Amino acid sequence: ATVALDKSVPLADGASVFLLLILLQFIITWLSVRIDKVKKIITCTPTLLLYKGEMLKDVMKKERVTIQEMYVIARKNGFTDLKQIDAIVMETTGDLHVIASINHLNTQTMEDISNYTEITGKD
């Protein structure tokens, strides 16, 4: 923005900074796809915020999710009571997703949720 607003800053300086940012973004993305340790530093993991109708308030506080946000996502999915929901998950993108019913015989999509096994006792 400084390049566009300040005539004393050369266009070449602004372009080189912009290209540097693009290059850094590419390098970080490339590394995170290929090296697990980098991926763990760069990306979040999905987090369980509600299980079997019970809000996990310590987790919600850590993730900075309010009770009102939980109510909103429940209403958006057609639920009038949190007790009707088996799980609410905060995804790596920050989106909240409602899982109405968990089939404990097949929980493949739940395996990468950071606190799922601790809360449920399922491996």
CSV table of C-alpha atoms in Angstrom, one decimal:
chain,number,residue,atom,x,y,z
A,1,ALA,CA,0.0,0.0,0.0
A,2,THR,CA,2.9,2.3,0.7
A,3,VAL,CA,4.0,2.1,-3.0
A,4,ALA,CA,0.6,3.3,-4.1
A,5,LEU,CA,0.3,6.0,-1.5
A,6,ASP,CA,3.8,7.4,-1.2
A,7,LYS,CA,5.5,8.6,-4.3
A,8,SER,CA,9.0,8.5,-2.7
A,9,VAL,CA,8.9,4.7,-2.6
A,10,PRO,CA,10.1,3.3,-5.9
A,11,LEU,CA,7.8,0.8,-7.7
A,12,ALA,CA,10.7,-1.7,-7.9
A,13,ASP,CA,10.9,-1.8,-4.1
A,14,GLY,CA,7.2,-2.5,-3.8
A,15,ALA,CA,7.3,-5.2,-6.5
A,16,SER,CA,10.4,-6.9,-4.9
A,17,VAL,CA,8.7,-7.0,-1.5
A,18,PHE,CA,5.5,-8.4,-3.1
A,19,LEU,CA,7.5,-11.1,-4.9
A,20,LEU,CA,9.4,-11.9,-1.7
A,21,LEU,CA,6.1,-12.5,0.1
A,22,ILE,CA,4.8,-14.8,-2.7
A,23,LEU,CA,8.1,-16.7,-2.6
A,24,LEU,CA,7.9,-17.2,1.2
A,25,GLN,CA,4.3,-18.3,0.9
A,26,PHE,CA,5.3,-20.9,-1.8
A,27,ILE,CA,8.3,-22.1,0.3
A,28,ILE,CA,6.2,-22.5,3.5
A,29,THR,CA,3.4,-24.3,1.6
A,30,TRP,CA,5.9,-26.6,-0.2
A,31,LEU,CA,7.6,-27.5,3.1
A,32,SER,CA,4.4,-28.1,5.0
A,33,VAL,CA,3.2,-30.6,2.3
A,34,ARG,CA,6.4,-32.5,2.4
A,35,ILE,CA,7.6,-32.3,6.1
A,36,ASP,CA,5.3,-33.3,8.9
A,37,LYS,CA,7.0,-31.2,11.5
A,38,VAL,CA,6.6,-28.1,9.4
A,39,LYS,CA,2.9,-29.0,8.8
A,40,LYS,CA,2.3,-29.3,12.6
A,41,ILE,CA,3.8,-25.9,13.2
A,42,ILE,CA,2.0,-24.2,10.3
A,43,THR,CA,-1.5,-25.8,10.4
A,44,CYS,CA,-4.0,-26.4,13.2
A,45,THR,CA,-5.8,-29.6,13.9
A,46,PRO,CA,-9.6,-30.0,14.1
A,47,THR,CA,-10.9,-29.7,17.6
A,48,LEU,CA,-13.9,-31.3,19.3
A,49,LEU,CA,-16.0,-28.5,21.0
A,50,LEU,CA,-19.1,-30.5,22.0
A,51,TYR,CA,-19.5,-34.2,22.6
A,52,LYS,CA,-22.8,-36.0,23.2
A,53,GLY,CA,-24.6,-32.7,23.9
A,54,GLU,CA,-22.1,-31.5,26.5
A,55,MET,CA,-20.0,-28.5,25.7
A,56,LEU,CA,-16.3,-28.8,26.4
A,57,LYS,CA,-15.9,-25.4,28.0
A,58,ASP,CA,-12.1,-25.6,28.6
A,59,VAL,CA,-11.6,-26.4,24.9
A,60,MET,CA,-14.1,-23.7,23.8
A,61,LYS,CA,-12.2,-21.1,26.0
A,62,LYS,CA,-8.8,-22.2,24.5
A,63,GLU,CA,-10.2,-21.9,20.9
A,64,ARG,CA,-12.1,-18.7,21.8
A,65,VAL,CA,-15.5,-20.0,20.8
A,66,THR,CA,-18.5,-18.7,22.7
A,67,ILE,CA,-21.7,-20.4,23.8
A,68,GLN,CA,-23.6,-18.2,21.4
A,69,GLU,CA,-21.6,-19.4,18.5
A,70,MET,CA,-22.4,-22.9,19.4
A,71,TYR,CA,-26.1,-22.1,19.5
A,72,VAL,CA,-25.9,-20.4,16.1
A,73,ILE,CA,-24.3,-23.4,14.5
A,74,ALA,CA,-26.9,-25.7,16.1
A,75,ARG,CA,-29.7,-23.5,14.8
A,76,LYS,CA,-28.2,-23.3,11.3
A,77,ASN,CA,-28.3,-27.1,11.2
A,78,GLY,CA,-31.9,-27.3,12.4
A,79,PHE,CA,-31.3,-28.3,16.0
A,80,THR,CA,-33.1,-26.7,18.9
A,81,ASP,CA,-31.2,-28.5,21.7
A,82,LEU,CA,-27.5,-29.3,21.9
A,83,LYS,CA,-28.4,-32.6,23.5
A,84,GLN,CA,-29.6,-33.7,20.0
A,85,ILE,CA,-26.0,-33.3,18.6
A,86,ASP,CA,-23.3,-35.9,19.0
A,87,ALA,CA,-20.4,-33.5,18.1
A,88,ILE,CA,-19.5,-30.1,17.0
A,89,VAL,CA,-16.0,-29.8,15.5
A,90,MET,CA,-14.0,-26.7,14.8
A,91,GLU,CA,-12.1,-27.4,11.6
A,92,THR,CA,-8.7,-26.1,10.7
A,93,THR,CA,-10.3,-23.3,8.7
A,94,GLY,CA,-12.1,-22.1,11.8
A,95,ASP,CA,-15.5,-23.3,10.5
A,96,LEU,CA,-17.8,-25.1,12.9
A,97,HIS,CA,-19.4,-28.4,11.8
A,98,VAL,CA,-22.2,-30.3,13.4
A,99,ILE,CA,-22.2,-34.1,13.4
A,100,ALA,CA,-25.7,-35.2,14.4
A,101,SER,CA,-24.8,-38.8,15.0
A,102,ILE,CA,-21.5,-40.6,15.4
A,103,ASN,CA,-21.3,-44.3,14.4
A,104,HIS,CA,-18.6,-45.5,16.8
A,105,LEU,CA,-18.0,-48.6,14.6
A,106,ASN,CA,-16.7,-46.4,11.7
A,107,THR,CA,-15.0,-43.1,12.9
A,108,GLN,CA,-12.4,-42.7,10.2
A,109,THR,CA,-13.1,-39.0,9.7
A,110,MET,CA,-12.8,-38.4,13.5
A,111,GLU,CA,-9.3,-39.8,13.8
A,112,ASP,CA,-7.5,-36.5,13.2
A,113,ILE,CA,-9.5,-34.5,15.7
A,114,SER,CA,-7.0,-33.4,18.4
A,115,ASN,CA,-9.0,-34.3,21.5
A,116,TYR,CA,-11.5,-36.9,20.2
A,117,THR,CA,-9.7,-40.0,21.6
A,118,GLU,CA,-9.2,-38.3,25.0
A,119,ILE,CA,-12.8,-37.3,25.4
A,120,THR,CA,-14.4,-40.5,24.0
A,121,GLY,CA,-11.8,-43.1,25.1
A,122,LYS,CA,-12.0,-44.6,21.6
A,123,ASP,CA,-8.9,-45.4,19.7
